[in-house]
CSV table of C-alpha atoms and ligand atoms in Angstrom, one decimal:
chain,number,residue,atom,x,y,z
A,1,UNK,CA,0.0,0.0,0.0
A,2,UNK,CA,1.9,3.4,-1.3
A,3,UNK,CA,0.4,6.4,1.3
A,4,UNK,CA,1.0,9.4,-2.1
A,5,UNK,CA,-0.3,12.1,-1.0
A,6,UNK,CA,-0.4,12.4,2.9
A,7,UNK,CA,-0.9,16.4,3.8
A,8,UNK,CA,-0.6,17.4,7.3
A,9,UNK,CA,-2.5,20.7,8.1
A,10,UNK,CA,-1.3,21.9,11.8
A,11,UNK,CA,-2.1,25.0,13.7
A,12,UNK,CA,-3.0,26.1,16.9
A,13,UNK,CA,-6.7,25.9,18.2
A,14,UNK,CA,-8.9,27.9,16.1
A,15,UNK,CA,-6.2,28.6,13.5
A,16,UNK,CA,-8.8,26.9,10.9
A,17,UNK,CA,-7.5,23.6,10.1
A,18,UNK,CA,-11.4,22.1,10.0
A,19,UNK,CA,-12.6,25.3,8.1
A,20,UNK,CA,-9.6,24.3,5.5
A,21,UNK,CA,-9.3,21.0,5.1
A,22,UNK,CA,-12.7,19.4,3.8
A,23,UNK,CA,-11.6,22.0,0.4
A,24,UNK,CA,-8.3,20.5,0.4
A,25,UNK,CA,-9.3,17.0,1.1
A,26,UNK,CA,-11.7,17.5,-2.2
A,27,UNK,CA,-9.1,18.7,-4.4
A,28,UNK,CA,-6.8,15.6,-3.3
A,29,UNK,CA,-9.0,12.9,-3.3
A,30,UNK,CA,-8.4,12.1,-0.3
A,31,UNK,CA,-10.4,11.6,3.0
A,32,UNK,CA,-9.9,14.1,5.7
A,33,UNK,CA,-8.8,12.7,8.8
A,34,UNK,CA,-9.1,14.5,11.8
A,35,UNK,CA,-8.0,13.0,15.4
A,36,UNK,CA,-10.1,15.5,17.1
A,37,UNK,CA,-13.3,14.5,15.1
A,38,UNK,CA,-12.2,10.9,15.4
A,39,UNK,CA,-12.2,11.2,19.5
A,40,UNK,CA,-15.6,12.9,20.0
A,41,UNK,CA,-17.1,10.6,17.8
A,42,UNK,CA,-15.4,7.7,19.5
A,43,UNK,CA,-16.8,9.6,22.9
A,44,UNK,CA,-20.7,10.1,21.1
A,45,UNK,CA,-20.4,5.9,20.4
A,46,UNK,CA,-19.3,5.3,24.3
A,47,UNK,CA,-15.9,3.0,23.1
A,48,UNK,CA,-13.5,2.4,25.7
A,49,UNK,CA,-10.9,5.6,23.8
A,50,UNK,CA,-13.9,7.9,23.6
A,51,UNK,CA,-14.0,7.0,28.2
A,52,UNK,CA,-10.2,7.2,28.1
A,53,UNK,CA,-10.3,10.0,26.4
A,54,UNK,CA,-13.4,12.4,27.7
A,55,UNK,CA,-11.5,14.1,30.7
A,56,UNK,CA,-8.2,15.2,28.9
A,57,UNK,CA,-10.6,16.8,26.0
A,58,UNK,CA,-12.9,18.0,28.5
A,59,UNK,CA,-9.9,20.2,30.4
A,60,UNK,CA,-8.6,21.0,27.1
A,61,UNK,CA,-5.2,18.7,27.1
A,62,UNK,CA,-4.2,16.2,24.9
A,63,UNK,CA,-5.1,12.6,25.0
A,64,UNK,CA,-1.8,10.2,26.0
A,65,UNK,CA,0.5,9.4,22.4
A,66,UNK,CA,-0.6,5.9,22.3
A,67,UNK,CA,-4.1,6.2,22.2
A,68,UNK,CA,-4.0,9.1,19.8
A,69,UNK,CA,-1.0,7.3,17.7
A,70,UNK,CA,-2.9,4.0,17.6
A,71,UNK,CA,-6.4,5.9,16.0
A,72,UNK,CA,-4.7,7.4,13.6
A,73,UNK,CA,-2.3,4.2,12.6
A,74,UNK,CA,-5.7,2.3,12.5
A,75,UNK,CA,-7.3,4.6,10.5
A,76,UNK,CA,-4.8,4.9,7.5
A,77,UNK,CA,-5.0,1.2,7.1
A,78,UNK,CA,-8.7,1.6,5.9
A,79,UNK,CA,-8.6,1.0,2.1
A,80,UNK,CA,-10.0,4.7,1.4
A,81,UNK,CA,-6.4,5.9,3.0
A,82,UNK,CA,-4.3,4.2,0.1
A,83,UNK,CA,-4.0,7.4,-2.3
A,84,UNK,CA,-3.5,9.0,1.0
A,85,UNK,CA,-5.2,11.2,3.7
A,86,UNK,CA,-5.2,15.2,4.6
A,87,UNK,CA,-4.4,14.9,8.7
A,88,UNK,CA,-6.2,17.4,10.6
A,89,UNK,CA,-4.4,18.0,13.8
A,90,UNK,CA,-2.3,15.2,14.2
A,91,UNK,CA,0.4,14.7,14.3
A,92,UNK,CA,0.6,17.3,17.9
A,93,UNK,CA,3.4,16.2,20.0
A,94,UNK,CA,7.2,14.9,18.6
A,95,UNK,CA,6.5,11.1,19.5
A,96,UNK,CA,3.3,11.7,17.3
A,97,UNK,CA,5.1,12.7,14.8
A,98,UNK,CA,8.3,10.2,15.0
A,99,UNK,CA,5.3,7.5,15.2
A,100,UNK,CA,3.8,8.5,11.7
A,101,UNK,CA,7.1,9.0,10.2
A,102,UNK,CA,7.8,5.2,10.9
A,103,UNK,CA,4.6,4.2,9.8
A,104,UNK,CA,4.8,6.1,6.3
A,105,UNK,CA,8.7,4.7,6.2
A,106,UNK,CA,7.6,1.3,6.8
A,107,UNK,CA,5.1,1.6,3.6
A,108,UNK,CA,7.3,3.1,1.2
A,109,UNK,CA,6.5,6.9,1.7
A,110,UNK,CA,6.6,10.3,3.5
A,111,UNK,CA,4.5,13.6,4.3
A,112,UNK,CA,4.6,15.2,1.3
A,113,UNK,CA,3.6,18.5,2.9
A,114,UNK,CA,3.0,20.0,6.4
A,115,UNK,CA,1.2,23.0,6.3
A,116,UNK,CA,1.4,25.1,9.0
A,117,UNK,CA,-1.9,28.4,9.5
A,118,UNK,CA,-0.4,31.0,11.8
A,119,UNK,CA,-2.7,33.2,13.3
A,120,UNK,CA,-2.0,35.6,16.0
A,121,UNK,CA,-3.0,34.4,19.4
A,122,UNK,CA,-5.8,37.1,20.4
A,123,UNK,CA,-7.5,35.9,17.0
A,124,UNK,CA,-7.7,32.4,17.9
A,125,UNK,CA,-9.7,32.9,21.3
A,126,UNK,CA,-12.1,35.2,19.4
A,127,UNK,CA,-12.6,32.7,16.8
A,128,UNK,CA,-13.4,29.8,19.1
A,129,UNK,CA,-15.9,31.9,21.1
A,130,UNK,CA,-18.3,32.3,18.2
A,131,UNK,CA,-17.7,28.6,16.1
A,132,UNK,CA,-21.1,26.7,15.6
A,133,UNK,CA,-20.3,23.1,14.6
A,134,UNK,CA,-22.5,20.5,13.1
A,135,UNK,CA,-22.5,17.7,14.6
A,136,UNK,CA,-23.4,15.4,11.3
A,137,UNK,CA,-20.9,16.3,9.2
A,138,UNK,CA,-18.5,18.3,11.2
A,139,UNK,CA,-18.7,21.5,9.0
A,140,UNK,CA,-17.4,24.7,11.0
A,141,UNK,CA,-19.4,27.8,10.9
A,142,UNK,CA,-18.7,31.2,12.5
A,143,UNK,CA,-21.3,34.0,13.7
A,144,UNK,CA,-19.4,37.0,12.2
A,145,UNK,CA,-17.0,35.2,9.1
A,146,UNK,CA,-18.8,32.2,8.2
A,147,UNK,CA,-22.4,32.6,8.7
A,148,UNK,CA,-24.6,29.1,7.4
A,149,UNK,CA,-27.7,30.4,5.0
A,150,UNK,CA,-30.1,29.7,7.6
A,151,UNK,CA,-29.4,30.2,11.4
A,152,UNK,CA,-28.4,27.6,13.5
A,153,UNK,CA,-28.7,25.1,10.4
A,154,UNK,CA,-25.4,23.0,8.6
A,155,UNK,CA,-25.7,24.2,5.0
A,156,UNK,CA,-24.1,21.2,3.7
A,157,UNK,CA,-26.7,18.3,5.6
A,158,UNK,CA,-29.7,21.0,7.7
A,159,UNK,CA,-28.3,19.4,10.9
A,160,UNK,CA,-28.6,21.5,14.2
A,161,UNK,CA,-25.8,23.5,15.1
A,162,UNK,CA,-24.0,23.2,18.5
A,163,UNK,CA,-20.9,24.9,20.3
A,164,UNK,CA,-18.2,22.8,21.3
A,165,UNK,CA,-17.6,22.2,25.1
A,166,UNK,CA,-14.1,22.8,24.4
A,167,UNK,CA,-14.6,26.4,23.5
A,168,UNK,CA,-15.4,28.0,26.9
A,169,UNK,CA,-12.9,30.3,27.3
A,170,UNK,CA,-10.8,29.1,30.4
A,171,UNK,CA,-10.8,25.7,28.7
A,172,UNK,CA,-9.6,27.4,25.2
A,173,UNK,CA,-6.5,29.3,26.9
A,174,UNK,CA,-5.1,26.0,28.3
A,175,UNK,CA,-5.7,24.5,24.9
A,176,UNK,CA,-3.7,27.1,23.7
A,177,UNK,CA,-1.0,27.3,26.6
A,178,UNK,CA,-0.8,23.2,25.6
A,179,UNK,CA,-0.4,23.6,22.0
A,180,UNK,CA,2.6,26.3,22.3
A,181,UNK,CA,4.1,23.5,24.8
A,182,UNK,CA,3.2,20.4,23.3
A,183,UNK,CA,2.7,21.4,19.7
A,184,UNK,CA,5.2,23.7,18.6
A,185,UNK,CA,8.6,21.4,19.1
A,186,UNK,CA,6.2,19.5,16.1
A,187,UNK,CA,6.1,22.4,13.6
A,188,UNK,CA,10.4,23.1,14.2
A,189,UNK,CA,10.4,19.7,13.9
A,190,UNK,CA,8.6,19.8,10.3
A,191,UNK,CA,11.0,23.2,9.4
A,192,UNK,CA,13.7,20.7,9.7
A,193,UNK,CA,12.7,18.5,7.4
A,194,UNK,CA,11.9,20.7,5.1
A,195,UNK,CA,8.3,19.9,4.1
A,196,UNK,CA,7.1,22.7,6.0
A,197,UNK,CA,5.2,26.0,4.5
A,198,UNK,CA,4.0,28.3,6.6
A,199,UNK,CA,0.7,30.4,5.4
A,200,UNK,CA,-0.9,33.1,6.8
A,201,UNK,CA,-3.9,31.9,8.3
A,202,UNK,CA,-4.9,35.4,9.4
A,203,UNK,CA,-6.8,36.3,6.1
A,204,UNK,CA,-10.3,36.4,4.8
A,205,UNK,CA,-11.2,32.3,4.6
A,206,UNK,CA,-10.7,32.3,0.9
A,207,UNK,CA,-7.5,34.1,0.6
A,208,UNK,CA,-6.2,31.2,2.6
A,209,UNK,CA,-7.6,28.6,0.7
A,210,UNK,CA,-5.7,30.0,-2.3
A,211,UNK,CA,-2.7,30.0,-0.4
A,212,UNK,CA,-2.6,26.7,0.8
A,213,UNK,CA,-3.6,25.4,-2.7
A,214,UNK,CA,-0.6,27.3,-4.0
A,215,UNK,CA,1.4,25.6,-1.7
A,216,UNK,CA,0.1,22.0,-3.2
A,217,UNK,CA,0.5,23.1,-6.7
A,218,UNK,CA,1.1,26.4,-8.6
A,219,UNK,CA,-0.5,29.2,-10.8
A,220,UNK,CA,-0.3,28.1,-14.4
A,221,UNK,CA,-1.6,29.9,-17.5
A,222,UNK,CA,-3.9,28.4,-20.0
A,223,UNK,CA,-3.1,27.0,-23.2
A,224,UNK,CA,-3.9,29.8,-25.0
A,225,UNK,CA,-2.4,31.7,-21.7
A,226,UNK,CA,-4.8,34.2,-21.4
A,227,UNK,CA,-5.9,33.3,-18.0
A,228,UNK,CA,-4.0,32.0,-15.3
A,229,UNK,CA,-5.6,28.6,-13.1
A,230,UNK,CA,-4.4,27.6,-10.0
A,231,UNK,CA,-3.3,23.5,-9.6
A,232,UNK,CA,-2.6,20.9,-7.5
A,233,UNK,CA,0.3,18.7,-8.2
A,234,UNK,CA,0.1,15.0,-8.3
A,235,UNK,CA,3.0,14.7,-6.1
A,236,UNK,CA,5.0,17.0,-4.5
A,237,UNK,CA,7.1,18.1,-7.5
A,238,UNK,CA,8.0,21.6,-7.6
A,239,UNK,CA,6.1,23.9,-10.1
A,240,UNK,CA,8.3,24.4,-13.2
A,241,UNK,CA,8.3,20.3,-13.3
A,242,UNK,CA,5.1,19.4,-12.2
A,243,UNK,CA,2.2,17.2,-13.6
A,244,UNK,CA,-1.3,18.1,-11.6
A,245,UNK,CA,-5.2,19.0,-12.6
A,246,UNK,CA,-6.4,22.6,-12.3
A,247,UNK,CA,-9.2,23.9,-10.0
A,248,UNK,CA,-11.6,24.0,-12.9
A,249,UNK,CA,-10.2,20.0,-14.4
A,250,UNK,CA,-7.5,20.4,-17.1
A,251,UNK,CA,-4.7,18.3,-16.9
A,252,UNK,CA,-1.3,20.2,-16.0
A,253,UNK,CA,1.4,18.4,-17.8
A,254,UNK,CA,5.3,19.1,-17.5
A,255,UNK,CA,5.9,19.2,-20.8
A,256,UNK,CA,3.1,21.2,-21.9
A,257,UNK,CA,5.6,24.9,-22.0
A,258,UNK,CA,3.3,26.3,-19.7
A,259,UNK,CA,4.3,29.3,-17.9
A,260,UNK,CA,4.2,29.1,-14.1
A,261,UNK,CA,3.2,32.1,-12.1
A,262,UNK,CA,2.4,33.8,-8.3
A,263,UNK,CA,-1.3,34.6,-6.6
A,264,UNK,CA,-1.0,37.8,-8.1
A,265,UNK,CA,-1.2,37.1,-11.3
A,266,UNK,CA,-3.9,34.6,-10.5
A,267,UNK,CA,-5.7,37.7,-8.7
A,268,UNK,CA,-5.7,39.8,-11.8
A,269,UNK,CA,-6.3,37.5,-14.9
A,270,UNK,CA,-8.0,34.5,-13.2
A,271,UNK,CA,-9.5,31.5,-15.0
A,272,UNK,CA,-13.6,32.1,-13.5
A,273,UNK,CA,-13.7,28.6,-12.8
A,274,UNK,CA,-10.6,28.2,-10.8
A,275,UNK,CA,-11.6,31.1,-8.7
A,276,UNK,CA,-15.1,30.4,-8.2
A,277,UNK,CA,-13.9,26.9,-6.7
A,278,UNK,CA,-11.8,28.9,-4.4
A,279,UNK,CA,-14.8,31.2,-3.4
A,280,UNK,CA,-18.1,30.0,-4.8
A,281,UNK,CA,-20.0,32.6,-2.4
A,282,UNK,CA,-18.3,35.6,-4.6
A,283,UNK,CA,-20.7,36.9,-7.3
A,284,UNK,CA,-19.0,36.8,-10.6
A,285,UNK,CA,-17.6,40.6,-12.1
A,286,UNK,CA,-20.6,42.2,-13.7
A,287,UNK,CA,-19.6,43.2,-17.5
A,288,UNK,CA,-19.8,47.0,-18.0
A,289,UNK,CA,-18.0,47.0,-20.8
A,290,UNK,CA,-20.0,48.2,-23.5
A,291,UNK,CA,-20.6,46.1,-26.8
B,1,LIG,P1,-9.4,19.4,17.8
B,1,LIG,O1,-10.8,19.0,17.5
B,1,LIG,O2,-8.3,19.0,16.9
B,1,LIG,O3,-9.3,20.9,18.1
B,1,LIG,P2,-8.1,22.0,18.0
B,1,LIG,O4,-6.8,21.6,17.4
B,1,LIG,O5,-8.1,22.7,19.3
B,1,LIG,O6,-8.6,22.9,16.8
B,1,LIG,P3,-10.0,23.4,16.5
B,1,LIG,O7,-10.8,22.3,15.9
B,1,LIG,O8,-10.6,24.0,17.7
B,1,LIG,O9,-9.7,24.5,15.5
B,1,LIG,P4,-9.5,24.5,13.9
B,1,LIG,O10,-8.1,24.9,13.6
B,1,LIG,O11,-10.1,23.2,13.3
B,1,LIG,O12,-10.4,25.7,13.5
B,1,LIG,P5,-11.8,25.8,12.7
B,1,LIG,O13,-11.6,25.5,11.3
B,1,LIG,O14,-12.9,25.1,13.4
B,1,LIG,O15,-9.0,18.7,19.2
B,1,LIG,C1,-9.9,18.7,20.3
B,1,LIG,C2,-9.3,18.0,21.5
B,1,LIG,O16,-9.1,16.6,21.1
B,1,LIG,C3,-7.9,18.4,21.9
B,1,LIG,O17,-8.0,19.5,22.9
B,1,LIG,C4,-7.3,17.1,22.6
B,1,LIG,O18,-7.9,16.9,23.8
B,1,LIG,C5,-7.9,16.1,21.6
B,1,LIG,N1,-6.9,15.7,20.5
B,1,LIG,C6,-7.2,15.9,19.2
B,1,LIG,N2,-6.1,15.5,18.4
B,1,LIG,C7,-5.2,15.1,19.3
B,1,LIG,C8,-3.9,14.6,19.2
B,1,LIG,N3,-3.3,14.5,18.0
B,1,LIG,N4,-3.2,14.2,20.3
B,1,LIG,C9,-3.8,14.4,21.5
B,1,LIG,N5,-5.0,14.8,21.7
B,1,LIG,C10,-5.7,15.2,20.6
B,1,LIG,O19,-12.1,27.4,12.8
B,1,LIG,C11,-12.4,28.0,14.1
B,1,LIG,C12,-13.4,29.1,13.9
B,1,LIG,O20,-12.8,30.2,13.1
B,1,LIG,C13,-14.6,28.7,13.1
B,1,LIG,O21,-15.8,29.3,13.6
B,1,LIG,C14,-14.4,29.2,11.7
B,1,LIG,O22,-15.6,29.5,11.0
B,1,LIG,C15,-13.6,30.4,11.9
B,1,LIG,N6,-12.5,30.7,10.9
B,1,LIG,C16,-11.7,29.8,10.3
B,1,LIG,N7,-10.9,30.4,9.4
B,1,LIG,C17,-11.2,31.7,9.5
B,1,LIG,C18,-10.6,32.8,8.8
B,1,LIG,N8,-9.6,32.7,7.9
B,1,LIG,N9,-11.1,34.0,9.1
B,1,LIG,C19,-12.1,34.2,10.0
B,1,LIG,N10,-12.7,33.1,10.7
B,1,LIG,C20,-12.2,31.9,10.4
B,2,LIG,MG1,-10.9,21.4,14.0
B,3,LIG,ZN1,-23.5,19.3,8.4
């Protein structure tokens, strides 16, 4: 079994890993795993982790490495994992991430990519105060920056919304305090190996999205290189030699004398379909251009 295309999003509580990573999950094909999903619905089904685990979550502290290490082992042995998984906040301590290094080692692979949202601290706590959740399909919403269509509804499945317990505030500043303790030695440790990209989660939602899909693929231009598209990369070439699938479904090829580019020129010529992936909520340019 060959693990292609495992992509770790990390970031501190609130930094938007969820908010991220069921877009990026869709544009890898692959499922999006995310430990801290995995343990409350291990706690909502009563198992012996979702026990073990209920009062660390509940005081905002991490569940012990083995339990945590063994989930996420178990789960990428599930045949949907064998093109590979996006891994929503794991790995979070240095044995965490030692364990899933062996693992991918033992199958023939590595991370391909760690991608790392910084946001400033006093952001996260606000974020976190005002998240709705749904509890069917796990979709993040926010009062002020991500508002669902209908109040207190998941857009995606019409569940009810709920806030986490998690999020009261004294319980969010130790999550906090534990992530700069426990979490950061994980992100140096990612800088070293060089797989690491840093993005700046403090933007509007969809600026980041394009960021972080940059950092998977490239801008490209079109054939007839009018407009520029933004791709992900099959594997974790780098652009000038890579082979991929735009936003809006061409093929990228590396011999196809394409011209790679930046966000920018994305943000000024973009292909409509490639940006209306990234942002489907933004109304397309009226034409005033007169005929
Ligand atoms: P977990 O569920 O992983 O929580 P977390 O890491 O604390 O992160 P969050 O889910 O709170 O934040 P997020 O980054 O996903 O942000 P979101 O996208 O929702 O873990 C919970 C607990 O499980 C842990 O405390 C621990 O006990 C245990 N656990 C889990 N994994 C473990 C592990 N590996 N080892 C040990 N224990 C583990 O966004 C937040 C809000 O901001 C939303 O309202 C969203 O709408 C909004 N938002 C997002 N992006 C933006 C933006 N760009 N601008 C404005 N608002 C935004
Ligand atoms: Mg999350
Ligand atoms: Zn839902």
């Amino acid at each position: 079994m060959a693990h292609r295309d495992v992509v770790l999003l990390l970031g501190a509580p609130g930094a938007g890993k969820g908010t991220q990573a069921r877009f990026l999950a869709g544009v890898l094909g692959v499922p999006h795993v995310a430990s801290g999903d995995l343990l409350r619905e291990h706690r909502r089904s009563g198992t012996y982790l979702g026990q073990a685990a209920q009062a660390y979550m509940d005081r905002g502290d991490l569940v012990p490495d083995a339990l945590v290490i063994d989930m996420i082992i178990e789960r990428l042995d599930h045949p949907d994992a064998d093109r590979g998984v996006l891994l929503d906040g794991f790995p979070r301590t240095r044995a965490q991430a030692e364990a899933l290094d062996e693992r991918l080692l033992s199958l023939g692979t590595r991370v391909r990519s760690a991608l790392y949202l910084e946001v400033p601290q006093p952001i996260l706590v606000d974020r976190l105060a005002d998240r709705w959740m749904c509890p069917g399909c796990q979709a993040t919403y926010h009062v002020r920056f991500a508002r669902p269509d209908v109040e207190g509804k998941c857009d995606v499945c019409g569940e009810t919304l709920f806030q986490r317990a998690d999020d009261r505030r004294e319980v969010v500043d130790n999550r906090v305090a534990v992530y700069l303790r426990d979490t950061l030695p994980v992100i140096e440790y990612y800088t070293r190996s060089t797989t690491l990209q840093r993005v700046d989660g403090d933007q509007e939602i969809y600026a980041v999205r394009a960021e972080l899909c940059i950092g998977l693929g490239g801008v490209v231009t079109g054939r007839r290189r009018a407009r520029w598209h933004v791709f992900i990369a099959h594997t974790a070439t780098a652009p000038g030699g890579a082979t991929g699938r735009t936003l809006c479904g061409k093929l990228v090829h590396t011999n196809s004398n394409r011209q790679f580019g930046t966000l920018s020129a994305f943000a000024e010529t973009p292909c409509r379909a490639c940006r209306h992936k990234l942002h489907p909520h933004r109304k397309p340019p009226v034409d005033t251009t007169i005929a």
